[in-house]
Short mmCIF file of C-alpha atoms in Angstrom, two decimals:
data_model
loop_
_atom_site.label_atom_id
_atom_site.label_comp_id
_atom_site.label_asym_id
_atom_site.label_seq_id
_atom_site.Cartn_x
_atom_site.Cartn_y
_atom_site.Cartn_z
CA MET A 1 -96.97 -7.40 13.05
CA THR A 2 -96.27 -8.05 16.74
CA THR A 3 -94.13 -10.90 17.84
CA ASN A 4 -92.59 -12.11 21.10
CA GLN A 5 -89.32 -12.76 19.31
CA PRO A 6 -87.07 -9.78 19.32
CA VAL A 7 -85.61 -7.64 16.60
CA LEU A 8 -81.84 -8.29 16.89
CA VAL A 9 -79.45 -5.51 15.80
CA ALA A 10 -75.72 -5.48 15.91
CA TYR A 11 -74.16 -2.36 17.06
CA ASP A 12 -70.40 -1.49 16.95
CA GLY A 13 -70.43 2.37 17.13
CA SER A 14 -69.78 2.82 13.41
CA GLU A 15 -71.92 5.16 11.38
CA ASP A 16 -73.48 2.28 9.48
CA ALA A 17 -74.34 0.55 12.81
CA GLU A 18 -75.90 3.78 14.14
CA ARG A 19 -78.06 3.78 11.06
CA ALA A 20 -79.06 0.21 11.74
CA LEU A 21 -79.78 0.83 15.31
CA VAL A 22 -82.13 3.71 14.51
CA TRP A 23 -83.87 1.61 11.76
CA ALA A 24 -84.28 -1.23 14.15
CA ALA A 25 -85.55 1.03 16.99
CA HIS A 26 -88.25 2.38 14.61
CA GLU A 27 -89.21 -1.13 13.71
CA SER A 28 -89.58 -2.15 17.30
CA VAL A 29 -91.73 0.79 18.12
CA ARG A 30 -93.89 0.29 14.86
CA THR A 31 -94.42 -3.48 15.50
CA GLY A 32 -94.41 -3.57 19.28
CA SER A 33 -91.69 -6.27 19.17
CA PRO A 34 -88.94 -6.32 21.71
CA LEU A 35 -85.50 -4.99 20.66
CA ARG A 36 -82.27 -6.72 21.46
CA VAL A 37 -79.08 -4.78 20.74
CA VAL A 38 -75.79 -6.64 20.94
CA THR A 39 -72.29 -5.26 20.89
CA ILE A 40 -69.58 -7.83 20.57
CA ASP A 41 -66.03 -7.81 21.69
CA ASP A 42 -64.53 -9.82 18.81
CA VAL A 43 -62.43 -12.73 19.50
CA SER A 44 -60.06 -13.61 16.56
CA THR A 45 -57.07 -15.98 16.24
CA SER A 46 -53.64 -15.12 15.09
CA PRO A 47 -50.38 -16.96 15.00
CA TRP A 48 -49.73 -15.75 18.49
CA GLY A 49 -53.01 -17.13 19.94
CA GLY A 50 -56.31 -15.68 20.71
CA GLU A 51 -57.02 -11.99 20.73
CA ILE A 52 -59.86 -10.06 22.10
CA TRP A 53 -60.71 -6.79 20.32
CA VAL A 54 -62.57 -4.73 22.83
CA ARG A 55 -65.27 -2.21 21.66
CA ASP A 56 -65.66 1.30 23.09
CA PRO A 57 -66.97 0.82 26.74
CA GLU A 58 -69.24 3.79 26.18
CA MET A 59 -71.11 2.05 23.25
CA VAL A 60 -73.68 0.37 25.48
CA ALA A 61 -74.62 3.56 27.38
CA HIS A 62 -74.85 5.35 23.87
CA ALA A 63 -77.12 2.65 22.44
CA GLU A 64 -79.45 2.77 25.53
CA ALA A 65 -79.62 6.55 25.15
CA VAL A 66 -80.65 6.17 21.54
CA LEU A 67 -83.37 3.80 22.44
CA GLY A 68 -84.60 6.01 25.02
CA ASP A 69 -84.71 8.98 22.74
CA LEU A 70 -86.68 6.92 20.09
CA GLY A 71 -89.24 5.71 22.40
CA VAL A 72 -88.34 2.00 22.66
CA GLU A 73 -90.08 0.64 25.62
CA ASP A 74 -89.10 -3.08 25.48
CA GLY A 75 -85.36 -2.89 24.57
CA VAL A 76 -82.19 -4.28 26.01
CA VAL A 77 -78.47 -3.62 25.28
CA GLU A 78 -76.06 -6.28 26.04
CA ARG A 79 -72.30 -6.86 25.60
CA ARG A 80 -70.87 -10.25 24.44
CA VAL A 81 -67.49 -11.71 23.73
CA GLY A 82 -67.01 -14.05 20.73
CA ASN A 83 -66.77 -14.21 16.97
CA VAL A 84 -69.00 -11.58 15.70
CA ALA A 85 -70.65 -13.44 12.79
CA SER A 86 -70.98 -16.69 14.77
CA THR A 87 -72.45 -14.95 17.82
CA LEU A 88 -75.09 -13.16 15.65
CA LEU A 89 -76.10 -16.35 13.92
CA ASP A 90 -76.55 -18.16 17.22
CA LEU A 91 -78.76 -15.27 18.49
CA SER A 92 -80.77 -15.03 15.15
CA GLU A 93 -82.28 -18.45 16.00
CA SER A 94 -84.42 -16.76 18.63
CA ALA A 95 -85.03 -13.46 16.69
CA SER A 96 -87.79 -12.44 14.31
CA LEU A 97 -85.42 -10.21 12.33
CA VAL A 98 -81.70 -9.49 12.30
CA VAL A 99 -80.77 -5.87 11.49
CA LEU A 100 -77.17 -4.95 10.45
CA GLY A 101 -75.32 -1.99 8.91
CA SER A 102 -73.83 -2.37 5.51
CA ASN A 103 -70.26 -2.05 6.84
CA GLY A 104 -68.73 -1.90 10.36
CA ARG A 105 -65.55 -1.18 12.18
CA GLY A 106 -62.70 -3.57 11.85
CA ARG A 107 -59.00 -3.92 11.97
CA VAL A 108 -58.80 -4.76 8.24
CA PRO A 109 -60.68 -2.71 5.45
CA GLU A 110 -63.62 -4.70 4.48
CA THR A 111 -65.22 -5.13 1.15
CA PHE A 112 -67.91 -2.59 0.00
CA LEU A 113 -70.36 -4.83 1.91
CA GLY A 114 -68.94 -5.77 5.32
CA SER A 115 -67.87 -9.39 5.76
CA VAL A 116 -70.10 -9.77 8.93
CA SER A 117 -73.20 -8.50 7.14
CA GLN A 118 -72.49 -10.67 4.05
CA HIS A 119 -72.06 -13.84 6.22
CA VAL A 120 -75.15 -13.29 8.39
CA ALA A 121 -77.15 -12.49 5.29
CA ARG A 122 -76.11 -15.88 3.84
CA HIS A 123 -76.63 -18.07 6.85
CA ALA A 124 -79.24 -16.52 9.22
CA VAL A 125 -82.50 -18.67 9.60
CA CYS A 126 -84.70 -15.59 10.02
CA PRO A 127 -85.08 -12.49 7.67
CA VAL A 128 -82.05 -10.14 7.65
CA VAL A 129 -82.23 -6.39 6.85
CA VAL A 130 -79.06 -4.78 5.75
CA VAL A 131 -79.58 -0.93 6.38
CA ARG A 132 -78.12 1.05 3.49
CA PRO A 133 -78.59 4.85 3.36
CA PRO A 134 -81.86 5.66 1.41
CA ARG A 135 -81.75 7.95 -1.53
CA ARG A 136 -85.25 9.21 -0.73
CA ARG A 137 -86.27 9.32 3.05
CA ASP A 138 -89.81 9.96 1.99
CA ALA A 139 -90.29 7.12 -0.22
CA GLY A 140 -93.56 5.42 0.15
CA ARG A 141 -93.12 2.10 -1.58
CA ILE A 142 -91.63 -1.29 -0.84
CA VAL A 143 -89.92 -3.04 -3.96
CA VAL A 144 -89.82 -6.78 -4.02
CA GLY A 145 -88.15 -9.01 -6.60
CA LEU A 146 -90.21 -11.88 -8.17
CA ASP A 147 -89.14 -14.69 -10.32
CA GLY A 148 -91.74 -17.44 -9.55
CA SER A 149 -89.64 -19.25 -6.96
CA ALA A 150 -90.80 -20.20 -3.51
CA MET A 151 -88.21 -17.77 -2.08
CA SER A 152 -89.51 -14.86 -3.98
CA GLU A 153 -93.17 -15.61 -2.94
CA ALA A 154 -91.91 -15.51 0.67
CA ALA A 155 -90.34 -12.15 -0.12
CA LEU A 156 -93.57 -10.89 -1.59
CA ASP A 157 -95.50 -12.06 1.54
CA TYR A 158 -93.08 -10.33 3.78
CA ALA A 159 -93.40 -7.12 1.80
CA CYS A 160 -97.16 -7.22 1.98
CA ARG A 161 -97.21 -7.95 5.71
CA ARG A 162 -94.84 -4.91 6.24
CA ALA A 163 -97.00 -2.75 3.80
CA GLU A 164 -100.13 -3.68 5.79
CA GLY A 165 -98.58 -1.92 8.80
CA THR A 166 -96.82 0.97 7.03
CA GLY A 167 -99.50 1.84 4.37
CA GLU A 168 -96.94 1.66 1.65
CA VAL A 169 -97.42 0.55 -1.95
CA VAL A 170 -95.76 -2.83 -2.83
CA VAL A 171 -94.15 -2.83 -6.19
CA ALA A 172 -93.45 -6.45 -7.49
CA ILE A 173 -90.70 -6.42 -10.11
CA HIS A 174 -89.73 -9.23 -12.43
CA GLY A 175 -86.58 -8.42 -14.47
CA TRP A 176 -84.82 -10.68 -16.95
CA LYS A 177 -81.80 -10.48 -19.19
CA VAL A 178 -82.88 -10.11 -22.82
CA HIS A 179 -80.90 -12.20 -25.31
CA THR A 180 -80.54 -11.24 -28.98
CA PRO A 181 -84.00 -11.81 -30.32
CA SER A 182 -85.15 -13.09 -33.72
CA THR A 183 -86.53 -10.26 -35.86
CA ASP A 184 -89.50 -10.14 -38.29
CA VAL A 185 -87.77 -8.83 -41.62
CA PHE A 186 -90.93 -6.98 -42.46
CA SER A 187 -91.93 -5.12 -39.36
CA SER A 188 -88.57 -5.33 -37.65
CA THR A 189 -90.48 -6.24 -34.50
CA ALA A 190 -88.52 -8.30 -31.89
CA ARG A 191 -91.07 -11.07 -31.69
CA SER A 192 -89.28 -12.99 -28.78
CA VAL A 193 -89.24 -9.90 -26.61
CA THR A 194 -92.82 -9.30 -27.07
CA ASP A 195 -93.79 -12.88 -26.38
CA THR A 196 -91.61 -13.05 -23.39
CA LEU A 197 -93.04 -9.86 -21.94
CA GLU A 198 -96.57 -11.38 -22.10
CA GLU A 199 -95.26 -14.59 -20.44
CA LYS A 200 -93.63 -12.57 -17.65
CA GLN A 201 -96.70 -10.54 -17.04
CA VAL A 202 -98.78 -13.71 -16.69
CA LEU A 203 -96.11 -14.99 -14.24
CA LEU A 204 -96.46 -11.77 -12.14
CA GLY A 205 -100.20 -11.79 -12.28
CA GLU A 206 -100.24 -15.43 -10.91
CA SER A 207 -97.74 -14.49 -8.15
CA ILE A 208 -99.57 -11.52 -6.81
CA ALA A 209 -103.14 -12.77 -7.23
CA GLY A 210 -103.01 -14.77 -3.98
CA MET A 211 -101.36 -11.89 -2.08
CA ARG A 212 -103.99 -9.38 -3.12
CA ALA A 213 -106.53 -11.84 -1.67
CA ALA A 214 -104.54 -12.24 1.50
CA TYR A 215 -103.90 -8.57 1.98
CA PRO A 216 -106.90 -6.77 0.51
CA ASP A 217 -105.88 -3.41 2.00
CA VAL A 218 -102.35 -3.48 0.54
CA VAL A 219 -101.89 -1.90 -2.95
CA VAL A 220 -99.82 -4.23 -5.06
CA VAL A 221 -98.61 -3.26 -8.44
CA SER A 222 -96.38 -5.16 -10.86
CA GLU A 223 -93.66 -4.30 -13.38
CA ALA A 224 -92.17 -6.74 -16.05
CA ILE A 225 -88.93 -5.16 -17.18
CA PRO A 226 -86.64 -6.63 -19.81
CA VAL A 227 -83.50 -5.66 -17.73
CA ALA A 228 -81.19 -7.91 -15.73
CA PRO A 229 -82.96 -8.56 -12.40
CA ALA A 230 -80.39 -7.04 -10.17
CA ASP A 231 -80.24 -3.88 -12.35
CA ALA A 232 -83.94 -3.60 -12.31
CA LEU A 233 -84.17 -3.82 -8.53
CA VAL A 234 -81.28 -1.47 -7.95
CA ASP A 235 -82.73 1.07 -10.19
CA ALA A 236 -86.09 0.78 -8.45
CA SER A 237 -84.49 1.08 -5.03
CA SER A 238 -83.77 4.70 -5.76
CA ASN A 239 -87.38 5.52 -4.90
CA ALA A 240 -88.08 2.84 -2.31
CA SER A 241 -88.03 2.56 1.48
CA LEU A 242 -86.99 -1.12 1.28
CA VAL A 243 -86.06 -3.68 -1.27
CA VAL A 244 -87.13 -7.27 -0.40
CA VAL A 245 -85.53 -10.19 -2.13
CA GLY A 246 -85.51 -14.00 -1.55
CA SER A 247 -82.26 -15.48 -0.34
CA ARG A 248 -82.07 -17.21 -3.68
CA GLY A 249 -84.27 -17.70 -6.74
CA ARG A 250 -84.41 -19.80 -9.94
CA GLY A 251 -81.16 -20.30 -11.68
CA PHE A 252 -78.36 -22.75 -12.42
CA PHE A 253 -76.94 -22.39 -8.97
CA SER A 254 -80.15 -22.79 -6.81
CA GLY A 255 -78.15 -24.52 -4.10
CA LEU A 256 -76.30 -21.33 -3.07
CA LEU A 257 -77.29 -19.96 0.30
CA LEU A 258 -77.42 -16.41 -1.12
CA GLY A 259 -78.26 -16.01 -4.90
CA SER A 260 -76.15 -13.88 -7.22
CA VAL A 261 -79.10 -11.43 -7.60
CA SER A 262 -79.55 -11.00 -3.85
CA GLN A 263 -75.83 -10.45 -3.39
CA ASP A 264 -75.75 -7.77 -6.17
CA VAL A 265 -78.65 -5.88 -4.72
CA LEU A 266 -77.12 -5.97 -1.19
CA HIS A 267 -73.98 -4.33 -2.72
CA ARG A 268 -75.61 -1.56 -4.77
CA ALA A 269 -79.11 -0.73 -3.46
CA HIS A 270 -80.00 2.84 -2.66
CA CYS A 271 -82.12 1.93 0.41
CA PRO A 272 -82.29 -0.90 3.10
CA VAL A 273 -82.45 -4.42 1.75
CA ALA A 274 -84.40 -7.36 3.36
CA ILE A 275 -83.21 -10.96 2.64
CA VAL A 276 -86.15 -13.38 3.29
CA ARG A 277 -86.05 -17.16 3.41
#
């Protein structure tokens, strides 16, 4: 899908950022969208006052070379000074997509998912893709998490629009944590699990019916799995090119900017993850 708004990618010269740069370049070429690469000299505060942490001066030239090698015709690489996360959030307001590596370079060791990536994924107003190394580079399916919420419907729409251009299959997954069921003493059949499975399949069918009509050329399949949602999506990511999740779904903490399932998938997925709002 072509848009005049650019794909925005943060680049700091790290291995993860290199992976994000390549992913964003391919996305720019695929969609015809302009590509905006930013490298940010980080401004931080300390007890002794402001400090600017300057990136490698060769990074801009290297990023420009990568764009040339990958055939990006409408791309720009720019250098900025400021707080990295705040700068990216400001720039995301005029972007169609923000692309980040799962970790980056820093003076202090980060969590398994970098603090910048996590912060931008929580607060950006546009979709965010955190590029994690894929377990299968030839995977031909996009996995999307569904729970019946408006956010998950937006995630499914995003997955179908992407699949319309890539020709991939969309796999809509609804997982749920199974509680100890009541059991029929004669057949030992877990009635509640069976009943719940049927209810979940109805929910999935209703969610994907409209998308099949809106995207008739996209193959959409559904899976209802009695496994905790994050575990179901992480397992499915092993054979996916992308996992798409809503920034939050149904749950007790619906006010959170990034739901617990989305956060868990960001930390553990075996392929890139798209967070959709």
